[in-house]
Amino acid sequence: MVSLYEIFHTAPAVKDFTVEELVEIARNLADRNRKMNVTGILHYRDREFFQILEGDRKVLNNIIDNIDDPTKHGNFHIIWEGKGYDRAFKNWGLCPTISGLEIEHGLVAQETSIISTAKQLFQELNPIYQL
């Protein structure tokens, strides 16, 4: 049995992203994450990405190694990581409070009733995001 692990990180964006661009990013990543049994949420605010990833630790470390690239993000920072007990998200997707266009249902993160450490920290850093 694979034990659940979670990582909450932030990374500055290399440019301002439109909602359309964020949706395209989500389309590309959602399929990959689904295949790897990774759930979580991606939020974008003021040229900063916040992301929670939940899944197998080795899989998450591979994803983080790809994200932690100065040519893509610059000052990548892990806010919290550790063992998870239950998933806080049913899928991986965009935060539903990203302003702008309607985001298709399959690309929005679907929450569970679980409040994990990463999810609690995410909500503290993003007070506009409420359950």
Short mmCIF file of N, CA, C and O in Angstrom, two decimals:
data_model
loop_
_atom_site.label_atom_id
_atom_site.label_comp_id
_atom_site.label_asym_id
_atom_site.label_seq_id
_atom_site.Cartn_x
_atom_site.Cartn_y
_atom_site.Cartn_z
N MET A 1 0.84 -1.19 0.00
CA MET A 1 0.00 0.00 0.00
C MET A 1 0.88 1.25 0.00
O MET A 1 1.85 1.35 0.72
N VAL A 2 0.51 2.19 -0.83
CA VAL A 2 1.24 3.46 -0.92
C VAL A 2 0.75 4.38 0.17
O VAL A 2 -0.45 4.57 0.36
N SER A 3 1.69 4.94 0.92
CA SER A 3 1.28 5.88 1.96
C SER A 3 1.11 7.26 1.35
O SER A 3 1.80 7.64 0.41
N LEU A 4 0.19 8.01 1.90
CA LEU A 4 -0.12 9.34 1.38
C LEU A 4 0.88 10.35 1.93
O LEU A 4 1.23 10.34 3.09
N TYR A 5 1.32 11.23 1.06
CA TYR A 5 2.24 12.29 1.41
C TYR A 5 1.68 13.57 0.81
O TYR A 5 0.96 13.53 -0.20
N GLU A 6 1.96 14.71 1.43
CA GLU A 6 1.49 15.97 0.86
C GLU A 6 2.58 17.02 0.90
O GLU A 6 3.42 17.03 1.81
N ILE A 7 2.57 17.86 -0.10
CA ILE A 7 3.52 18.97 -0.21
C ILE A 7 2.73 20.22 -0.56
O ILE A 7 1.91 20.22 -1.47
N PHE A 8 2.99 21.29 0.18
CA PHE A 8 2.41 22.60 -0.11
C PHE A 8 3.56 23.52 -0.46
O PHE A 8 4.48 23.69 0.34
N HIS A 9 3.53 24.09 -1.65
CA HIS A 9 4.64 24.95 -2.06
C HIS A 9 4.11 26.21 -2.72
O HIS A 9 2.94 26.30 -3.12
N THR A 10 4.99 27.17 -2.87
CA THR A 10 4.71 28.40 -3.59
C THR A 10 5.88 28.68 -4.53
O THR A 10 7.00 28.26 -4.27
N ALA A 11 5.55 29.35 -5.62
CA ALA A 11 6.58 29.71 -6.59
C ALA A 11 6.11 30.94 -7.35
O ALA A 11 4.95 31.00 -7.78
N PRO A 12 6.98 31.92 -7.53
CA PRO A 12 6.58 33.09 -8.31
C PRO A 12 6.44 32.72 -9.78
O PRO A 12 7.16 31.86 -10.29
N ALA A 13 5.50 33.36 -10.44
CA ALA A 13 5.31 33.14 -11.88
C ALA A 13 6.30 33.99 -12.65
O ALA A 13 6.70 35.06 -12.21
N VAL A 14 6.71 33.51 -13.81
CA VAL A 14 7.66 34.24 -14.63
C VAL A 14 6.99 35.38 -15.39
O VAL A 14 7.66 36.22 -15.97
N LYS A 15 5.63 35.39 -15.38
CA LYS A 15 4.88 36.44 -16.07
C LYS A 15 3.48 36.47 -15.48
O LYS A 15 3.11 35.62 -14.66
N ASP A 16 2.68 37.45 -15.89
CA ASP A 16 1.27 37.47 -15.53
C ASP A 16 0.54 36.45 -16.40
O ASP A 16 0.71 36.45 -17.62
N PHE A 17 -0.26 35.60 -15.78
CA PHE A 17 -1.03 34.61 -16.52
C PHE A 17 -2.48 35.02 -16.59
O PHE A 17 -3.04 35.51 -15.60
N THR A 18 -3.08 34.81 -17.74
CA THR A 18 -4.51 35.03 -17.88
C THR A 18 -5.24 33.78 -17.39
O THR A 18 -4.62 32.71 -17.24
N VAL A 19 -6.53 33.91 -17.16
CA VAL A 19 -7.32 32.75 -16.77
C VAL A 19 -7.26 31.70 -17.87
O VAL A 19 -7.14 30.50 -17.60
N GLU A 20 -7.31 32.12 -19.12
CA GLU A 20 -7.23 31.17 -20.24
C GLU A 20 -5.92 30.37 -20.19
O GLU A 20 -5.91 29.17 -20.43
N GLU A 21 -4.82 31.05 -19.89
CA GLU A 21 -3.53 30.35 -19.79
C GLU A 21 -3.51 29.39 -18.60
O GLU A 21 -2.97 28.29 -18.70
N LEU A 22 -4.10 29.80 -17.48
CA LEU A 22 -4.17 28.91 -16.31
C LEU A 22 -5.01 27.68 -16.62
O LEU A 22 -4.67 26.57 -16.20
N VAL A 23 -6.09 27.85 -17.35
CA VAL A 23 -6.92 26.71 -17.74
C VAL A 23 -6.13 25.77 -18.64
O VAL A 23 -6.19 24.55 -18.48
N GLU A 24 -5.34 26.31 -19.55
CA GLU A 24 -4.51 25.47 -20.42
C GLU A 24 -3.47 24.70 -19.61
O GLU A 24 -3.23 23.51 -19.82
N ILE A 25 -2.85 25.37 -18.64
CA ILE A 25 -1.90 24.70 -17.74
C ILE A 25 -2.62 23.57 -17.01
O ILE A 25 -2.11 22.45 -16.91
N ALA A 26 -3.81 23.87 -16.51
CA ALA A 26 -4.57 22.86 -15.76
C ALA A 26 -4.92 21.67 -16.64
O ALA A 26 -4.85 20.51 -16.20
N ARG A 27 -5.30 21.91 -17.89
CA ARG A 27 -5.61 20.80 -18.81
C ARG A 27 -4.41 19.87 -18.96
O ARG A 27 -4.53 18.66 -18.93
N ASN A 28 -3.24 20.46 -19.13
CA ASN A 28 -2.03 19.66 -19.32
C ASN A 28 -1.64 18.88 -18.06
O ASN A 28 -1.25 17.72 -18.14
N LEU A 29 -1.75 19.53 -16.90
CA LEU A 29 -1.32 18.88 -15.66
C LEU A 29 -2.35 17.93 -15.07
O LEU A 29 -1.98 16.94 -14.43
N ALA A 30 -3.63 18.22 -15.26
CA ALA A 30 -4.67 17.38 -14.66
C ALA A 30 -4.59 15.95 -15.17
O ALA A 30 -4.70 14.99 -14.39
N ASP A 31 -4.36 15.77 -16.46
CA ASP A 31 -4.27 14.43 -17.03
C ASP A 31 -3.06 13.68 -16.47
O ASP A 31 -3.15 12.54 -16.06
N ARG A 32 -1.93 14.37 -16.42
CA ARG A 32 -0.71 13.75 -15.87
C ARG A 32 -0.93 13.35 -14.41
O ARG A 32 -0.60 12.24 -13.99
N ASN A 33 -1.49 14.25 -13.62
CA ASN A 33 -1.67 13.98 -12.20
C ASN A 33 -2.68 12.86 -11.95
O ASN A 33 -2.49 12.05 -11.06
N ARG A 34 -3.72 12.81 -12.76
CA ARG A 34 -4.70 11.73 -12.64
C ARG A 34 -4.03 10.37 -12.87
O ARG A 34 -4.25 9.43 -12.12
N LYS A 35 -3.18 10.29 -13.87
CA LYS A 35 -2.48 9.03 -14.19
C LYS A 35 -1.53 8.62 -13.05
O LYS A 35 -1.26 7.43 -12.88
N MET A 36 -1.03 9.60 -12.30
CA MET A 36 -0.08 9.30 -11.22
C MET A 36 -0.76 9.26 -9.86
O MET A 36 -0.08 9.20 -8.84
N ASN A 37 -2.10 9.34 -9.83
CA ASN A 37 -2.89 9.32 -8.60
C ASN A 37 -2.49 10.47 -7.66
O ASN A 37 -2.38 10.30 -6.45
N VAL A 38 -2.29 11.64 -8.26
CA VAL A 38 -1.95 12.85 -7.50
C VAL A 38 -3.18 13.74 -7.45
O VAL A 38 -3.81 14.01 -8.48
N THR A 39 -3.53 14.19 -6.26
CA THR A 39 -4.64 15.11 -6.07
C THR A 39 -4.10 16.40 -5.47
O THR A 39 -2.95 16.47 -5.04
N GLY A 40 -4.94 17.43 -5.43
CA GLY A 40 -4.52 18.69 -4.83
C GLY A 40 -5.15 19.88 -5.50
O GLY A 40 -6.17 19.77 -6.18
N ILE A 41 -4.51 21.03 -5.34
CA ILE A 41 -5.08 22.28 -5.82
C ILE A 41 -3.97 23.22 -6.28
O ILE A 41 -2.87 23.23 -5.72
N LEU A 42 -4.27 24.00 -7.31
CA LEU A 42 -3.36 25.03 -7.79
C LEU A 42 -4.08 26.37 -7.73
O LEU A 42 -5.18 26.51 -8.25
N HIS A 43 -3.45 27.32 -7.07
CA HIS A 43 -4.02 28.66 -6.95
C HIS A 43 -3.01 29.66 -7.48
O HIS A 43 -1.80 29.49 -7.30
N TYR A 44 -3.51 30.70 -8.13
CA TYR A 44 -2.65 31.74 -8.68
C TYR A 44 -3.18 33.09 -8.21
O TYR A 44 -4.37 33.39 -8.34
N ARG A 45 -2.28 33.90 -7.63
CA ARG A 45 -2.66 35.22 -7.15
C ARG A 45 -1.43 36.13 -7.19
O ARG A 45 -0.36 35.77 -6.69
N ASP A 46 -1.58 37.30 -7.79
CA ASP A 46 -0.52 38.31 -7.80
C ASP A 46 0.83 37.75 -8.26
O ASP A 46 1.86 37.91 -7.60
N ARG A 47 0.80 37.06 -9.39
CA ARG A 47 2.01 36.45 -9.99
C ARG A 47 2.68 35.44 -9.06
O ARG A 47 3.89 35.27 -9.07
N GLU A 48 1.89 34.76 -8.27
CA GLU A 48 2.41 33.73 -7.36
C GLU A 48 1.53 32.48 -7.46
O GLU A 48 0.31 32.58 -7.43
N PHE A 49 2.16 31.33 -7.61
CA PHE A 49 1.45 30.06 -7.58
C PHE A 49 1.53 29.46 -6.18
O PHE A 49 2.58 29.50 -5.54
N PHE A 50 0.42 28.92 -5.72
CA PHE A 50 0.35 28.14 -4.50
C PHE A 50 -0.21 26.77 -4.91
O PHE A 50 -1.21 26.72 -5.62
N GLN A 51 0.42 25.70 -4.45
CA GLN A 51 -0.06 24.39 -4.85
C GLN A 51 0.05 23.39 -3.71
O GLN A 51 1.05 23.38 -3.00
N ILE A 52 -0.97 22.57 -3.58
CA ILE A 52 -0.93 21.41 -2.70
C ILE A 52 -0.93 20.19 -3.60
O ILE A 52 -1.75 20.08 -4.52
N LEU A 53 -0.02 19.27 -3.34
CA LEU A 53 0.03 18.00 -4.04
C LEU A 53 -0.12 16.89 -3.00
O LEU A 53 0.53 16.93 -1.95
N GLU A 54 -0.95 15.89 -3.30
CA GLU A 54 -1.16 14.73 -2.43
C GLU A 54 -0.93 13.47 -3.25
O GLU A 54 -1.43 13.36 -4.36
N GLY A 55 -0.17 12.55 -2.69
CA GLY A 55 0.08 11.29 -3.41
C GLY A 55 1.26 10.55 -2.82
O GLY A 55 1.69 10.79 -1.68
N ASP A 56 1.83 9.66 -3.63
CA ASP A 56 3.00 8.90 -3.25
C ASP A 56 4.21 9.84 -3.15
O ASP A 56 4.41 10.69 -4.03
N ARG A 57 4.99 9.68 -2.10
CA ARG A 57 6.12 10.60 -1.87
C ARG A 57 7.10 10.63 -3.03
O ARG A 57 7.56 11.71 -3.44
N LYS A 58 7.45 9.49 -3.60
CA LYS A 58 8.41 9.46 -4.71
C LYS A 58 7.85 10.18 -5.93
O LYS A 58 8.57 10.91 -6.61
N VAL A 59 6.58 9.98 -6.20
CA VAL A 59 5.93 10.66 -7.33
C VAL A 59 5.94 12.17 -7.10
O VAL A 59 6.28 12.94 -8.00
N LEU A 60 5.58 12.59 -5.89
CA LEU A 60 5.56 14.03 -5.59
C LEU A 60 6.95 14.64 -5.68
O LEU A 60 7.11 15.75 -6.18
N ASN A 61 7.96 13.92 -5.20
CA ASN A 61 9.33 14.43 -5.29
C ASN A 61 9.76 14.61 -6.75
O ASN A 61 10.45 15.58 -7.07
N ASN A 62 9.34 13.70 -7.64
CA ASN A 62 9.65 13.86 -9.06
C ASN A 62 8.98 15.10 -9.64
O ASN A 62 9.58 15.84 -10.42
N ILE A 63 7.73 15.32 -9.24
CA ILE A 63 7.02 16.52 -9.71
C ILE A 63 7.72 17.77 -9.19
O ILE A 63 7.95 18.72 -9.94
N ILE A 64 8.07 17.78 -7.92
CA ILE A 64 8.74 18.94 -7.31
C ILE A 64 10.08 19.20 -7.98
O ILE A 64 10.45 20.35 -8.24
N ASP A 65 10.83 18.14 -8.29
CA ASP A 65 12.12 18.32 -8.97
C ASP A 65 11.93 19.04 -10.31
O ASP A 65 12.76 19.86 -10.71
N ASN A 66 10.84 18.75 -10.99
CA ASN A 66 10.55 19.40 -12.26
C ASN A 66 10.12 20.85 -12.07
O ASN A 66 10.46 21.72 -12.86
N ILE A 67 9.37 21.13 -11.00
CA ILE A 67 8.90 22.49 -10.73
C ILE A 67 10.03 23.38 -10.23
O ILE A 67 10.11 24.56 -10.59
N ASP A 68 10.91 22.83 -9.40
CA ASP A 68 11.98 23.61 -8.78
C ASP A 68 13.08 23.89 -9.80
O ASP A 68 14.18 23.36 -9.73
N ASP A 69 12.75 24.73 -10.77
CA ASP A 69 13.65 25.08 -11.86
C ASP A 69 13.68 26.60 -11.96
O ASP A 69 12.66 27.21 -12.30
N PRO A 70 14.82 27.22 -11.66
CA PRO A 70 14.89 28.69 -11.66
C PRO A 70 14.48 29.33 -12.99
O PRO A 70 14.02 30.46 -13.02
N THR A 71 14.64 28.61 -14.10
CA THR A 71 14.24 29.17 -15.39
C THR A 71 12.73 29.22 -15.54
O THR A 71 12.21 29.98 -16.35
N LYS A 72 12.00 28.42 -14.73
CA LYS A 72 10.55 28.40 -14.81
C LYS A 72 9.92 29.28 -13.74
O LYS A 72 8.91 29.94 -13.99
N HIS A 73 10.46 29.25 -12.51
CA HIS A 73 9.77 29.89 -11.40
C HIS A 73 10.61 30.80 -10.54
O HIS A 73 10.07 31.61 -9.80
N GLY A 74 11.91 30.66 -10.55
CA GLY A 74 12.70 31.50 -9.66
C GLY A 74 12.71 30.98 -8.24
O GLY A 74 13.15 29.87 -7.98
N ASN A 75 12.16 31.73 -7.32
CA ASN A 75 12.27 31.45 -5.89
C ASN A 75 11.23 30.44 -5.40
O ASN A 75 10.32 30.78 -4.66
N PHE A 76 11.37 29.21 -5.79
CA PHE A 76 10.50 28.12 -5.36
C PHE A 76 10.68 27.88 -3.85
O PHE A 76 11.80 27.91 -3.35
N HIS A 77 9.57 27.66 -3.13
CA HIS A 77 9.67 27.48 -1.69
C HIS A 77 8.63 26.46 -1.21
O HIS A 77 7.44 26.60 -1.50
N ILE A 78 9.09 25.44 -0.48
CA ILE A 78 8.17 24.50 0.15
C ILE A 78 7.73 25.09 1.48
O ILE A 78 8.56 25.39 2.34
N ILE A 79 6.44 25.27 1.64
CA ILE A 79 5.88 25.81 2.88
C ILE A 79 5.73 24.70 3.90
O ILE A 79 6.03 24.87 5.07
N TRP A 80 5.24 23.54 3.46
CA TRP A 80 5.06 22.40 4.36
C TRP A 80 5.05 21.12 3.54
O TRP A 80 4.56 21.08 2.42
N GLU A 81 5.62 20.08 4.13
CA GLU A 81 5.49 18.74 3.54
C GLU A 81 5.49 17.72 4.67
O GLU A 81 6.08 17.94 5.72
N GLY A 82 4.78 16.64 4.44
CA GLY A 82 4.73 15.60 5.45
C GLY A 82 3.72 14.53 5.11
O GLY A 82 3.04 14.58 4.09
N LYS A 83 3.64 13.57 5.99
CA LYS A 83 2.72 12.45 5.81
C LYS A 83 1.28 12.93 5.91
O LYS A 83 0.94 13.72 6.77
N GLY A 84 0.47 12.46 5.00
CA GLY A 84 -0.96 12.73 5.05
C GLY A 84 -1.69 11.48 5.50
O GLY A 84 -1.15 10.38 5.42
N TYR A 85 -2.90 11.65 5.95
CA TYR A 85 -3.68 10.50 6.41
C TYR A 85 -4.87 10.23 5.53
O TYR A 85 -5.22 9.09 5.27
N ASP A 86 -5.50 11.28 5.06
CA ASP A 86 -6.61 11.19 4.13
C ASP A 86 -6.49 12.34 3.15
O ASP A 86 -5.98 13.41 3.49
N ARG A 87 -6.98 12.14 1.95
CA ARG A 87 -6.89 13.17 0.93
C ARG A 87 -7.86 14.33 1.23
O ARG A 87 -9.01 14.10 1.56
N ALA A 88 -7.35 15.54 1.08
CA ALA A 88 -8.18 16.73 1.24
C ALA A 88 -8.87 17.10 -0.07
O ALA A 88 -9.77 17.91 -0.09
N PHE A 89 -8.43 16.47 -1.18
CA PHE A 89 -8.99 16.74 -2.50
C PHE A 89 -9.28 15.43 -3.22
O PHE A 89 -8.54 14.46 -3.09
N LYS A 90 -10.36 15.43 -4.00
CA LYS A 90 -10.75 14.24 -4.75
C LYS A 90 -10.01 14.14 -6.07
O LYS A 90 -9.94 13.06 -6.67
N ASN A 91 -9.50 15.25 -6.55
CA ASN A 91 -8.79 15.32 -7.83
C ASN A 91 -7.71 16.38 -7.70
O ASN A 91 -7.47 16.89 -6.61
N TRP A 92 -7.07 16.71 -8.80
CA TRP A 92 -6.15 17.83 -8.83
C TRP A 92 -6.76 18.84 -9.78
O TRP A 92 -7.22 18.51 -10.87
N GLY A 93 -6.79 20.12 -9.37
CA GLY A 93 -7.34 21.14 -10.25
C GLY A 93 -7.09 22.53 -9.75
O GLY A 93 -6.42 22.74 -8.73
N LEU A 94 -7.66 23.46 -10.48
CA LEU A 94 -7.51 24.88 -10.14
C LEU A 94 -8.38 25.24 -8.95
O LEU A 94 -9.45 24.66 -8.74
N CYS A 95 -7.94 26.22 -8.20
CA CYS A 95 -8.73 26.76 -7.10
C CYS A 95 -9.98 27.41 -7.68
O CYS A 95 -9.88 28.16 -8.66
N PRO A 96 -11.14 27.13 -7.13
CA PRO A 96 -12.37 27.69 -7.70
C PRO A 96 -12.49 29.20 -7.56
O PRO A 96 -13.35 29.79 -8.20
N THR A 97 -11.63 29.84 -6.79
CA THR A 97 -11.73 31.29 -6.63
C THR A 97 -10.82 32.07 -7.57
O THR A 97 -10.69 33.28 -7.42
N ILE A 98 -10.18 31.40 -8.53
CA ILE A 98 -9.42 32.16 -9.52
C ILE A 98 -10.42 32.99 -10.31
O ILE A 98 -11.37 32.46 -10.87
N SER A 99 -10.20 34.30 -10.31
CA SER A 99 -11.19 35.18 -10.91
C SER A 99 -11.09 35.17 -12.43
O SER A 99 -10.06 34.83 -13.00
N GLY A 100 -12.18 35.51 -13.05
CA GLY A 100 -12.19 35.59 -14.51
C GLY A 100 -13.24 34.68 -15.10
O GLY A 100 -14.36 34.63 -14.63
N LEU A 101 -12.84 33.95 -16.09
CA LEU A 101 -13.76 33.10 -16.83
C LEU A 101 -14.25 31.93 -16.00
O LEU A 101 -13.61 31.52 -15.04
N GLU A 102 -15.37 31.40 -16.44
CA GLU A 102 -15.85 30.14 -15.85
C GLU A 102 -14.82 29.06 -16.19
O GLU A 102 -14.33 29.00 -17.32
N ILE A 103 -14.52 28.24 -15.24
CA ILE A 103 -13.57 27.16 -15.45
C ILE A 103 -14.36 25.86 -15.53
O ILE A 103 -15.21 25.61 -14.67
N GLU A 104 -14.09 25.06 -16.55
CA GLU A 104 -14.86 23.83 -16.71
C GLU A 104 -14.73 22.96 -15.47
O GLU A 104 -13.67 22.89 -14.84
N HIS A 105 -15.83 22.31 -15.12
CA HIS A 105 -15.94 21.57 -13.86
C HIS A 105 -14.78 20.59 -13.64
O HIS A 105 -14.25 20.49 -12.54
N GLY A 106 -14.37 19.87 -14.65
CA GLY A 106 -13.32 18.88 -14.49
C GLY A 106 -11.95 19.44 -14.17
O GLY A 106 -11.06 18.70 -13.78
N LEU A 107 -11.78 20.74 -14.33
CA LEU A 107 -10.48 21.36 -14.05
C LEU A 107 -10.45 22.11 -12.72
O LEU A 107 -9.47 22.72 -12.38
N VAL A 108 -11.54 22.04 -11.97
CA VAL A 108 -11.61 22.69 -10.66
C VAL A 108 -11.35 21.64 -9.59
O VAL A 108 -11.88 20.53 -9.65
N ALA A 109 -10.51 21.97 -8.62
CA ALA A 109 -10.22 21.05 -7.52
C ALA A 109 -11.49 20.78 -6.73
O ALA A 109 -12.20 21.70 -6.36
N GLN A 110 -11.77 19.50 -6.50
CA GLN A 110 -12.93 19.09 -5.73
C GLN A 110 -12.46 18.65 -4.35
O GLN A 110 -11.67 17.71 -4.23
N GLU A 111 -12.95 19.33 -3.33
CA GLU A 111 -12.49 19.06 -1.98
C GLU A 111 -13.21 17.89 -1.33
O GLU A 111 -14.32 17.55 -1.71
N THR A 112 -12.56 17.31 -0.35
CA THR A 112 -13.21 16.37 0.56
C THR A 112 -13.47 17.15 1.86
O THR A 112 -13.12 18.32 1.95
N SER A 113 -14.04 16.50 2.83
CA SER A 113 -14.28 17.19 4.11
C SER A 113 -13.04 17.19 5.01
O SER A 113 -13.06 17.76 6.09
N ILE A 114 -11.97 16.58 4.56
CA ILE A 114 -10.73 16.50 5.35
C ILE A 114 -10.02 17.84 5.36
O ILE A 114 -9.86 18.49 4.33
N ILE A 115 -9.58 18.27 6.53
CA ILE A 115 -8.74 19.46 6.66
C ILE A 115 -7.34 18.98 7.01
O ILE A 115 -7.04 18.64 8.15
N SER A 116 -6.48 18.90 6.01
CA SER A 116 -5.10 18.47 6.23
C SER A 116 -4.27 19.67 6.68
O SER A 116 -4.71 20.82 6.60
N THR A 117 -3.05 19.41 7.10
CA THR A 117 -2.15 20.49 7.50
C THR A 117 -1.91 21.43 6.33
O THR A 117 -1.98 22.65 6.48
N ALA A 118 -1.65 20.88 5.15
CA ALA A 118 -1.40 21.71 3.98
C ALA A 118 -2.62 22.55 3.63
O ALA A 118 -2.50 23.74 3.33
N LYS A 119 -3.80 21.95 3.70
CA LYS A 119 -5.02 22.68 3.37
C LYS A 119 -5.28 23.82 4.37
O LYS A 119 -5.67 24.92 3.99
N GLN A 120 -5.03 23.56 5.63
CA GLN A 120 -5.21 24.59 6.65
C GLN A 120 -4.24 25.76 6.42
O GLN A 120 -4.63 26.93 6.48
N LEU A 121 -2.98 25.46 6.12
CA LEU A 121 -2.01 26.51 5.84
C LEU A 121 -2.38 27.28 4.58
O LEU A 121 -2.25 28.50 4.53
N PHE A 122 -2.84 26.56 3.58
CA PHE A 122 -3.28 27.19 2.34
C PHE A 122 -4.38 28.21 2.61
O PHE A 122 -4.34 29.33 2.12
N GLN A 123 -5.36 27.83 3.43
CA GLN A 123 -6.46 28.73 3.74
C GLN A 123 -6.00 29.94 4.55
O GLN A 123 -6.52 31.04 4.37
N GLU A 124 -5.01 29.74 5.41
CA GLU A 124 -4.48 30.88 6.18
C GLU A 124 -3.75 31.88 5.28
O GLU A 124 -3.83 33.08 5.49
N LEU A 125 -3.05 31.37 4.26
CA LEU A 125 -2.33 32.24 3.36
C LEU A 125 -3.21 32.83 2.27
O LEU A 125 -2.84 33.81 1.63
N ASN A 126 -4.36 32.23 2.05
CA ASN A 126 -5.29 32.67 1.02
C ASN A 126 -6.66 32.86 1.63
O ASN A 126 -7.58 32.07 1.38
N PRO A 127 -6.84 33.89 2.44
CA PRO A 127 -8.11 34.05 3.18
C PRO A 127 -9.33 34.19 2.29
O PRO A 127 -10.44 33.91 2.72
N ILE A 128 -9.14 34.58 1.02
CA ILE A 128 -10.28 34.69 0.12
C ILE A 128 -10.84 33.30 -0.19
O ILE A 128 -11.99 33.13 -0.55
N TYR A 129 -10.00 32.30 -0.05
CA TYR A 129 -10.41 30.93 -0.34
C TYR A 129 -11.03 30.33 0.91
O TYR A 129 -10.36 30.07 1.89
N GLN A 130 -12.33 30.13 0.90
CA GLN A 130 -13.04 29.56 2.04
C GLN A 130 -13.80 28.32 1.62
O GLN A 130 -14.28 28.23 0.49
N LEU A 131 -13.96 27.40 2.53
CA LEU A 131 -14.74 26.19 2.23
C LEU A 131 -16.21 26.51 2.14
O LEU A 131 -16.72 27.37 2.78
#
